[in-house]
Short mmCIF file of C-alpha atoms in Angstrom, two decimals:
data_model
loop_
_atom_site.label_atom_id
_atom_site.label_comp_id
_atom_site.label_asym_id
_atom_site.label_seq_id
_atom_site.Cartn_x
_atom_site.Cartn_y
_atom_site.Cartn_z
CA MET A 1 -15.19 4.78 3.42
CA PRO A 2 -16.60 6.48 1.15
CA HIS A 3 -20.33 6.66 -8.13
CA PRO A 4 -21.99 5.78 -10.94
CA GLU A 5 -21.51 2.12 -9.95
CA PRO A 6 -20.70 1.78 -6.24
CA THR A 7 -18.12 -0.85 -5.49
CA SER A 8 -16.75 -2.06 -2.19
CA PRO A 9 -13.09 -1.52 -1.35
CA ILE A 10 -13.04 -5.00 0.21
CA PRO A 11 -12.20 -7.66 -2.34
CA ALA A 12 -15.00 -10.18 -2.70
CA ALA A 13 -14.89 -12.44 -5.74
CA LEU A 14 -11.77 -11.69 -7.71
CA PRO A 15 -11.77 -12.96 -11.31
CA PRO A 16 -8.54 -13.11 -13.25
CA PRO A 17 -8.10 -9.96 -15.35
CA THR A 18 -4.41 -9.37 -15.83
CA GLU A 19 -2.70 -6.93 -13.53
CA ALA A 20 -0.13 -6.08 -16.19
CA LYS A 21 -2.78 -4.41 -18.35
CA GLU A 22 -3.89 -2.24 -15.45
CA ARG A 23 -0.36 -1.23 -14.53
CA PRO A 24 1.73 -1.48 -17.72
CA TRP A 25 4.85 -0.20 -15.95
CA LEU A 26 4.96 -3.47 -14.03
CA GLY A 27 6.46 -5.33 -16.97
CA SER A 28 6.69 -9.09 -16.78
CA SER A 29 7.67 -9.31 -13.14
CA PRO A 30 7.99 -7.17 -10.06
CA GLY A 31 11.11 -5.12 -10.33
CA THR A 32 11.05 -4.63 -14.09
CA ALA A 33 8.09 -2.38 -13.43
CA ASP A 34 10.14 0.65 -12.58
CA ALA A 35 12.84 0.66 -15.20
CA ASP A 36 11.60 4.12 -16.12
CA LEU A 37 12.31 5.45 -12.62
CA PRO A 38 15.93 6.46 -11.94
CA LYS A 39 17.47 5.90 -8.55
CA VAL A 40 16.60 8.71 -6.16
CA SER A 41 19.66 10.55 -4.85
CA PRO A 42 20.65 10.31 -1.17
CA ARG A 43 20.12 14.06 -0.93
CA TYR A 44 16.51 13.77 -2.05
CA VAL A 45 15.90 10.88 0.37
CA PHE A 46 17.37 13.09 3.11
CA LEU A 47 14.91 15.85 2.19
CA LEU A 48 12.00 13.38 2.37
CA VAL A 49 13.16 12.26 5.81
CA LEU A 50 13.57 15.85 7.03
CA ALA A 51 10.08 16.76 5.80
CA SER A 52 8.57 13.70 7.51
CA LEU A 53 10.38 14.56 10.74
CA GLY A 54 9.18 18.17 10.69
CA THR A 55 5.59 17.37 9.76
CA TRP A 56 5.17 14.80 12.49
CA MET A 57 6.75 17.08 15.08
CA ALA A 58 4.34 19.87 14.18
CA TYR A 59 1.30 17.57 14.15
CA VAL A 60 1.88 15.06 16.94
CA ALA A 61 2.97 17.56 19.61
CA PRO A 62 -0.41 19.35 19.69
CA MET A 63 -2.35 16.12 19.18
CA SER A 64 -0.61 14.29 22.03
CA TYR A 65 0.08 17.11 24.47
CA SER A 66 -0.48 20.77 23.62
CA LEU A 67 -4.17 20.40 22.74
CA THR A 68 -4.77 18.84 26.16
CA ILE A 69 -2.98 21.74 27.88
CA ARG A 70 -5.03 24.36 26.04
CA LEU A 71 -8.29 22.52 26.65
CA HIS A 72 -7.54 22.34 30.38
CA GLN A 73 -6.91 26.10 30.39
CA ILE A 74 -10.14 26.92 28.55
CA ALA A 75 -12.51 24.29 30.00
CA PRO A 76 -11.07 22.75 33.17
CA GLY A 77 -12.87 19.63 34.31
CA HIS A 78 -14.19 18.79 30.84
CA ALA A 79 -11.77 16.13 29.68
CA GLU A 80 -14.53 14.67 27.47
CA TYR A 81 -14.11 17.63 25.12
CA LEU A 82 -10.76 16.20 24.06
CA GLY A 83 -12.53 13.12 22.73
CA TYR A 84 -14.99 15.29 20.82
CA LEU A 85 -12.26 17.38 19.21
CA THR A 86 -10.04 14.46 18.25
CA GLY A 87 -13.09 12.54 17.00
CA ILE A 88 -14.09 15.42 14.74
CA GLY A 89 -10.51 15.62 13.52
CA GLY A 90 -10.60 11.90 12.75
CA VAL A 91 -13.73 12.27 10.62
CA VAL A 92 -12.16 15.19 8.75
CA SER A 93 -9.07 13.07 8.14
CA LEU A 94 -11.15 10.23 6.67
CA VAL A 95 -12.79 12.54 4.16
CA LEU A 96 -9.67 14.58 3.45
CA ASN A 97 -7.07 12.08 2.25
CA PRO A 98 -8.61 10.84 -1.03
CA PHE A 99 -9.96 14.34 -1.74
CA VAL A 100 -6.50 15.90 -1.54
CA GLY A 101 -5.09 12.97 -3.51
CA VAL A 102 -7.58 13.41 -6.36
CA LEU A 103 -6.89 17.16 -6.49
CA SER A 104 -3.11 16.78 -6.48
CA ASP A 105 -3.28 14.10 -9.18
CA ARG A 106 -4.95 16.67 -11.44
CA THR A 107 -3.00 19.77 -10.47
CA ARG A 108 -1.33 21.59 -13.35
CA SER A 109 1.17 24.14 -12.11
CA ARG A 110 4.72 25.32 -12.63
CA LEU A 111 5.54 23.77 -9.25
CA GLY A 112 4.30 20.36 -10.33
CA ARG A 113 1.53 18.29 -8.77
CA ARG A 114 2.67 17.76 -5.17
CA ARG A 115 4.73 20.79 -4.12
CA PRO A 116 1.75 23.21 -4.08
CA TYR A 117 0.20 20.97 -1.41
CA LEU A 118 3.41 20.82 0.60
CA ILE A 119 3.51 24.61 0.68
CA ALA A 120 -0.20 25.28 1.21
CA GLY A 121 -0.55 22.53 3.81
CA THR A 122 2.43 23.77 5.82
CA LEU A 123 1.17 27.36 5.83
CA ALA A 124 -2.35 26.26 6.79
CA GLY A 125 -0.97 24.03 9.53
CA LEU A 126 1.16 26.84 10.94
CA ALA A 127 -1.81 29.24 10.89
CA ALA A 128 -3.88 26.60 12.69
CA LEU A 129 -1.30 26.32 15.47
CA LEU A 130 -1.54 30.08 15.96
CA VAL A 131 -5.33 29.75 16.30
CA LEU A 132 -4.85 26.97 18.86
CA ALA A 133 -2.46 29.17 20.83
CA VAL A 134 -4.82 32.16 21.14
CA ALA A 135 -8.27 30.48 21.08
CA PRO A 136 -10.42 31.89 23.93
CA ASN A 137 -13.10 29.17 23.81
CA VAL A 138 -13.66 25.53 22.89
CA ALA A 139 -15.41 26.34 19.60
CA LEU A 140 -12.46 28.31 18.23
CA LEU A 141 -10.06 25.70 19.62
CA GLY A 142 -11.99 23.05 17.70
CA ALA A 143 -11.88 25.11 14.51
CA GLY A 144 -8.13 25.50 14.92
CA TRP A 145 -7.70 21.77 15.42
CA VAL A 146 -9.71 20.93 12.30
CA LEU A 147 -7.55 23.36 10.30
CA ALA A 148 -4.41 21.75 11.79
CA VAL A 149 -5.62 18.31 10.68
CA ILE A 150 -6.33 19.62 7.18
CA GLY A 151 -2.98 21.39 6.89
CA TRP A 152 -0.54 18.86 8.30
CA GLN A 153 -2.29 15.79 6.89
CA THR A 154 -2.19 17.42 3.46
CA VAL A 155 1.58 17.71 3.88
CA MET A 156 1.84 14.07 5.00
CA ALA A 157 -0.17 12.93 1.98
CA ALA A 158 2.03 14.96 -0.38
CA ILE A 159 5.23 13.47 1.09
CA THR A 160 3.92 9.91 0.72
CA THR A 161 2.70 10.56 -2.82
CA LEU A 162 6.10 11.98 -3.80
CA GLN A 163 7.56 8.62 -2.78
CA ALA A 164 5.05 6.86 -5.05
CA ASP A 165 5.94 9.24 -7.90
CA LYS A 166 9.71 8.92 -7.66
CA LEU A 167 10.99 5.84 -5.86
CA PRO A 168 12.08 2.84 -7.96
CA GLU A 169 11.19 -0.58 -6.58
CA HIS A 170 14.61 -1.28 -5.08
CA GLN A 171 14.53 1.84 -2.85
CA ARG A 172 10.98 1.69 -1.53
CA GLY A 173 11.55 -0.54 1.49
CA LYS A 174 14.59 1.34 2.73
CA VAL A 175 13.03 4.79 2.30
CA SER A 176 9.76 3.65 3.91
CA GLY A 177 11.75 2.32 6.86
CA ILE A 178 13.82 5.48 7.26
CA THR A 179 10.85 7.84 6.97
CA GLY A 180 8.93 5.63 9.41
CA LEU A 181 11.86 5.89 11.81
CA ALA A 182 11.82 9.68 11.42
CA GLN A 183 8.12 9.76 12.27
CA MET A 184 8.66 7.81 15.48
CA VAL A 185 11.55 10.04 16.54
CA ALA A 186 9.48 13.12 15.70
CA SER A 187 6.56 11.93 17.81
CA ALA A 188 8.74 11.72 20.91
CA LEU A 189 10.83 14.78 20.07
CA GLY A 190 7.81 17.00 19.39
CA VAL A 191 6.25 16.22 22.76
CA ALA A 192 9.62 16.63 24.50
CA VAL A 193 10.05 20.10 22.98
CA ALA A 194 6.48 21.06 23.89
CA THR A 195 6.89 20.04 27.55
CA THR A 196 9.70 22.58 27.95
CA LEU A 197 7.46 25.41 26.70
CA VAL A 198 4.45 25.03 29.00
CA GLY A 199 3.47 28.44 30.35
CA ASN A 200 3.75 30.28 27.05
CA ASN A 201 0.98 29.19 24.70
CA LEU A 202 2.47 30.84 21.62
CA LEU A 203 5.79 29.05 22.05
CA LEU A 204 4.06 25.82 23.07
CA LEU A 205 2.22 25.62 19.75
CA LEU A 206 4.34 27.61 17.32
CA VAL A 207 7.83 26.26 18.04
CA PRO A 208 7.00 22.71 16.81
CA GLY A 209 5.16 24.30 13.86
CA LEU A 210 8.09 26.51 12.92
CA ILE A 211 10.41 23.50 13.13
CA GLY A 212 8.00 21.74 10.77
CA LEU A 213 8.08 24.70 8.38
CA LEU A 214 11.89 24.80 8.34
CA LEU A 215 12.18 21.06 7.70
CA VAL A 216 9.48 20.85 5.01
CA LEU A 217 10.71 23.94 3.15
CA PRO A 218 13.82 22.35 1.53
CA LEU A 219 11.68 19.63 -0.07
CA ALA A 220 9.00 22.12 -1.11
CA VAL A 221 11.38 24.49 -2.91
CA ARG A 222 13.61 21.86 -4.55
CA PRO A 223 12.63 21.74 -8.26
CA GLN A 224 12.32 17.94 -8.55
CA ASP A 225 8.60 17.67 -9.24
CA PRO A 226 8.01 17.85 -13.03
CA ASP A 227 6.04 20.83 -14.28
CA GLY A 228 2.41 19.74 -14.03
CA ARG A 229 1.59 21.64 -17.22
CA THR A 230 3.84 19.41 -19.34
CA ILE A 231 3.04 15.87 -18.11
CA THR A 232 0.09 13.61 -18.85
CA LEU A 233 -2.49 13.89 -16.09
CA PRO A 234 -5.92 12.28 -15.59
CA GLU A 235 -8.31 13.93 -18.03
CA ASP A 236 -11.69 13.19 -16.41
CA LYS A 237 -13.44 16.28 -15.15
CA ILE A 238 -14.18 16.06 -11.46
CA GLY A 239 -17.76 16.76 -10.41
CA ILE A 240 -19.40 15.92 -7.10
CA ARG A 241 -20.59 12.49 -8.26
CA LEU A 242 -17.27 11.50 -9.79
CA LEU A 243 -15.37 12.86 -6.78
CA PHE A 244 -17.24 10.53 -4.44
CA ALA A 245 -16.72 7.67 -6.88
CA LYS A 246 -12.97 8.28 -6.55
CA TYR A 247 -13.21 7.32 -2.87
CA LEU A 248 -13.76 3.73 -4.03
CA PHE A 249 -12.09 1.35 -6.46
CA ASP A 250 -13.02 -1.85 -8.27
CA PRO A 251 -11.31 -4.78 -6.49
CA ARG A 252 -11.93 -7.02 -9.52
CA ARG A 253 -9.77 -4.82 -11.72
CA HIS A 254 -7.08 -4.04 -9.15
CA ARG A 255 -6.63 -7.38 -7.44
CA ASP A 256 -3.21 -6.91 -5.88
CA PHE A 257 -4.11 -3.50 -4.51
CA ALA A 258 -7.40 -4.88 -3.13
CA TRP A 259 -5.84 -7.89 -1.43
CA ASN A 260 -3.11 -5.77 0.11
CA TRP A 261 -5.76 -3.31 1.33
CA LEU A 262 -7.62 -6.18 2.98
CA GLY A 263 -4.46 -7.67 4.54
CA ARG A 264 -3.49 -4.26 5.88
CA PHE A 265 -7.00 -3.70 7.26
CA VAL A 266 -7.04 -7.06 9.06
CA PHE A 267 -3.54 -6.52 10.47
CA TYR A 268 -4.45 -3.12 11.92
CA ILE A 269 -7.66 -4.50 13.46
CA GLY A 270 -5.52 -7.01 15.34
CA MET A 271 -2.93 -4.41 16.29
CA THR A 272 -5.63 -2.09 17.66
CA PHE A 273 -7.02 -4.91 19.82
CA ASN A 274 -3.56 -5.14 21.39
CA THR A 275 -2.95 -1.44 22.02
CA THR A 276 -6.34 0.05 22.97
CA TYR A 277 -6.72 -1.72 26.32
CA LEU A 278 -3.05 -1.98 27.24
CA ALA A 279 -3.35 -0.04 30.53
CA PHE A 280 -6.33 -2.11 31.70
CA PHE A 281 -4.68 -5.36 30.62
CA LEU A 282 -1.49 -4.56 32.53
CA ALA A 283 -3.40 -3.47 35.64
CA GLN A 284 -5.38 -6.72 35.73
CA ARG A 285 -2.38 -8.89 34.85
CA LEU A 286 -0.12 -7.30 37.49
CA GLY A 287 -2.83 -6.88 40.12
CA VAL A 288 -2.52 -3.12 40.57
CA SER A 289 -4.85 -0.17 40.00
CA VAL A 290 -4.93 1.66 36.69
CA GLU A 291 -3.78 4.80 38.51
CA ARG A 292 -0.55 3.05 39.55
CA ILE A 293 0.28 1.52 36.18
CA GLY A 294 1.85 4.65 34.67
CA GLY A 295 5.46 3.68 35.43
CA THR A 296 4.96 0.24 33.91
CA ILE A 297 3.48 1.70 30.74
CA THR A 298 6.41 4.12 30.50
CA ALA A 299 8.90 1.23 30.67
CA ILE A 300 6.99 -0.86 28.15
CA SER A 301 6.50 2.12 25.83
CA GLY A 302 10.21 2.96 25.91
CA ALA A 303 11.15 -0.58 24.94
CA GLY A 304 8.37 -0.53 22.34
CA VAL A 305 9.63 2.63 20.64
CA LEU A 306 13.12 1.18 20.26
CA ALA A 307 11.73 -2.12 18.98
CA THR A 308 9.45 -0.35 16.48
CA MET A 309 12.37 1.68 15.14
CA LEU A 310 14.46 -1.47 14.78
CA GLY A 311 11.65 -3.31 13.00
CA ALA A 312 10.99 -0.46 10.56
CA LEU A 313 14.63 0.08 9.67
CA ALA A 314 15.65 -3.58 9.49
CA GLY A 315 12.50 -4.66 7.65
CA GLY A 316 12.71 -1.87 5.09
CA ILE A 317 16.41 -2.31 4.33
CA LEU A 318 16.33 -6.12 4.23
CA SER A 319 13.24 -6.22 2.00
CA ASP A 320 15.10 -4.06 -0.54
CA ARG A 321 18.36 -5.98 -0.27
CA LEU A 322 16.76 -9.43 -0.51
CA ARG A 323 14.11 -8.21 -2.97
CA ARG A 324 11.43 -9.90 -0.90
CA ARG A 325 8.53 -7.98 0.61
CA ARG A 326 5.65 -10.38 1.17
CA LEU A 327 7.84 -12.69 3.25
CA PHE A 328 8.60 -9.85 5.67
CA VAL A 329 4.92 -8.90 5.85
CA LEU A 330 4.11 -12.50 6.81
CA LEU A 331 7.00 -12.53 9.30
CA SER A 332 5.68 -9.37 10.94
CA GLY A 333 2.25 -10.98 11.38
CA LEU A 334 3.85 -14.09 12.87
CA LEU A 335 6.04 -12.08 15.26
CA PHE A 336 3.07 -10.01 16.42
CA CYS A 337 1.09 -13.19 17.05
CA VAL A 338 3.93 -14.70 19.10
CA GLY A 339 4.33 -11.45 21.05
CA ALA A 340 0.62 -11.34 21.90
CA LEU A 341 0.77 -14.98 23.03
CA LEU A 342 3.74 -14.19 25.29
CA MET A 343 1.89 -11.25 26.83
CA VAL A 344 -1.16 -13.39 27.61
CA SER A 345 0.81 -16.32 29.05
CA SER A 346 3.67 -14.36 30.65
CA PRO A 347 4.84 -15.95 33.92
CA SER A 348 6.86 -12.83 34.80
CA PHE A 349 7.04 -9.12 34.13
CA ALA A 350 10.20 -9.60 32.04
CA VAL A 351 8.41 -11.99 29.67
CA LEU A 352 5.48 -9.57 29.43
CA VAL A 353 7.84 -6.74 28.41
CA ALA A 354 9.54 -9.04 25.90
CA GLY A 355 6.18 -9.96 24.37
CA SER A 356 5.17 -6.31 24.10
CA ALA A 357 8.52 -5.42 22.52
CA LEU A 358 8.05 -8.23 20.00
CA THR A 359 4.66 -6.83 18.96
CA SER A 360 6.29 -3.40 18.55
CA LEU A 361 9.08 -4.88 16.43
CA ALA A 362 6.46 -6.55 14.25
CA LEU A 363 4.46 -3.33 13.90
CA GLY A 364 7.53 -1.39 12.77
CA MET A 365 8.43 -4.08 10.24
CA PHE A 366 4.90 -4.29 8.86
CA SER A 367 4.50 -0.51 8.61
CA ALA A 368 7.69 -0.07 6.58
CA VAL A 369 7.49 -3.14 4.35
CA ASP A 370 3.79 -3.03 3.59
CA GLN A 371 4.13 0.65 2.70
CA ALA A 372 6.64 -0.48 0.07
CA VAL A 373 4.16 -3.13 -1.09
CA VAL A 374 1.55 -0.38 -1.47
CA LEU A 375 3.90 1.53 -3.76
CA ASP A 376 4.63 -1.66 -5.72
CA VAL A 377 0.97 -2.42 -6.46
CA LEU A 378 -0.53 1.04 -7.02
CA PRO A 379 -3.09 0.61 -9.83
CA SER A 380 -2.15 3.92 -11.46
CA ARG A 381 0.86 6.13 -10.92
CA ALA A 382 -1.07 9.01 -12.54
CA GLU A 383 -3.59 8.72 -9.67
CA ALA A 384 -1.11 7.89 -6.91
CA GLY A 385 -2.57 10.53 -4.59
CA ARG A 386 -6.06 9.09 -4.84
CA PHE A 387 -5.00 5.49 -4.21
CA ILE A 388 -2.71 6.36 -1.31
CA GLY A 389 -5.66 8.21 0.25
CA ILE A 390 -7.73 5.02 -0.09
CA VAL A 391 -4.92 2.96 1.46
CA ASN A 392 -5.05 5.18 4.55
CA TYR A 393 -8.57 3.92 5.24
CA ALA A 394 -7.15 0.47 5.92
CA GLN A 395 -5.40 1.98 8.94
CA GLN A 396 -7.92 4.64 9.98
CA ILE A 397 -11.09 2.52 9.99
CA PRO A 398 -9.65 -0.11 12.38
CA HIS A 399 -8.84 2.62 14.90
CA ALA A 400 -12.53 3.57 14.85
CA VAL A 401 -14.23 0.15 14.79
CA ALA A 402 -11.79 -2.20 16.56
CA PRO A 403 -12.42 -0.78 20.08
CA LEU A 404 -16.15 -1.48 19.62
CA ALA A 405 -15.48 -5.09 18.61
CA ALA A 406 -12.96 -5.41 21.44
CA SER A 407 -15.59 -4.54 24.04
CA VAL A 408 -17.61 -7.57 22.88
CA LEU A 409 -14.61 -9.92 23.06
CA LEU A 410 -13.78 -8.73 26.58
CA GLY A 411 -17.13 -10.05 27.81
CA ILE A 412 -16.59 -13.62 26.55
CA GLY A 413 -16.18 -15.86 29.60
CA ALA A 414 -15.66 -12.85 31.87
CA ALA A 415 -16.42 -13.26 35.56
CA GLY A 416 -17.45 -10.27 37.67
CA ASP A 417 -15.21 -7.27 37.14
CA GLU A 418 -12.52 -9.40 35.50
CA LYS A 419 -12.39 -8.92 31.73
CA ASN A 420 -11.18 -11.63 29.36
CA TYR A 421 -8.11 -9.89 27.98
CA SER A 422 -6.68 -13.27 26.97
CA VAL A 423 -9.37 -13.70 24.30
CA LEU A 424 -8.82 -10.13 23.10
CA TYR A 425 -5.05 -10.44 22.79
CA LEU A 426 -5.18 -13.89 21.20
CA ALA A 427 -7.74 -12.64 18.68
CA GLY A 428 -5.51 -9.66 17.93
CA GLY A 429 -2.50 -11.90 17.38
CA ALA A 430 -4.49 -14.23 15.12
CA LEU A 431 -5.75 -11.32 13.02
CA THR A 432 -2.27 -9.89 12.47
CA LEU A 433 -1.11 -13.32 11.30
CA ILE A 434 -4.12 -13.60 8.97
CA GLY A 435 -3.36 -10.13 7.59
CA GLY A 436 0.21 -11.19 6.84
CA LEU A 437 -0.99 -14.41 5.21
CA ILE A 438 -3.40 -12.52 2.94
CA VAL A 439 -0.57 -10.37 1.62
CA MET A 440 1.82 -13.32 1.30
CA VAL A 441 -0.60 -15.60 -0.55
CA LYS A 442 -2.77 -13.23 -2.58
CA VAL A 443 -0.61 -10.25 -3.60
CA LYS A 444 1.28 -11.19 -6.77
CA GLY A 445 2.46 -7.78 -7.98
CA SER A 446 5.14 -7.48 -5.29
CA ARG A 447 7.88 -10.01 -4.64
#
């Protein structure tokens, strides 16, 4: 993760400067913070949901399916190239998010700060899908994929930052839950649409992209973003040194944001332990080969998708209605821990599926509710794009480093070819619970 004075994004010693001075809109207690923000209309929430649905359809379909098809056509027998391309895309994503956030925070235009990035990102993403459809070699395919990552992730960042700009505290959980639900539906729907178009590369790539364009467009053209030329924006001039400094923040000044970042990071480390080796865990637990585990994974994944949707929707809505967020974050960590324990100790396949579904329920709840916590404790609304980009690291870095740590845990007490998945899953469950506890105990700027 990516400076005049480098500071770590992980909170170390946290002295007691007051959070209210850093974020004056917070008022005397959570909830009074957003008296200046009017309730967002159902129509605008609907547009946010539509845009999320379209963006994820356009992005996930090539990432999960269409890119594999094109790579097989261009370089059959070189499955390793997929790892190279997605790895490069991951690195680009790490660098991109705060960069786009800093730029959008400082954008002065008639369209406001965020809408130019909705429009430009969608057009770039659509152009990238065209490149992916016609690429004659791996190099051009890789260039198209990098452009797709830049385009569609720019749109995703703009949608999330619009929520930070506009949503009052009492709507954040519900909207986070509904948009999270839309993303899950889009992931499945995008791949389902793509599978019906195999055989025509242009349709395979462009149909999900055109759906994305049509669903993002209503949000992009609706004049709800204040004119960026008439509002107070960050005044510091961005040079190379200052730009890299913006990739970091001072955890001593922004305590709530820092502790929530750490809790989120720890939770996603634990979650990644659980998901990365699922196929191998199931094969060893059920005594079958990895090649024959596909049907089992399909059944577990189907139950998991439904449970994740339920967790996101229920957690988001209830956290708004009860005006309690940290409790639901802790509950999600506890549920994930119990689910991991059930998977490790399952005496039957039914209990194993139930444990997996419980971890999915917990993941959906955490994703929705902690996203609302993020919006509650943003250090600066004027720099919402920058800080949301930094928050994304708490999810992206675990996906990169957790599999490496997991390989070490698998060797503890292992005998022969048998790996110690029990240690891995128990460690994952413990980490998700610790992540929830960090947010519950340390984050004071959200109820």
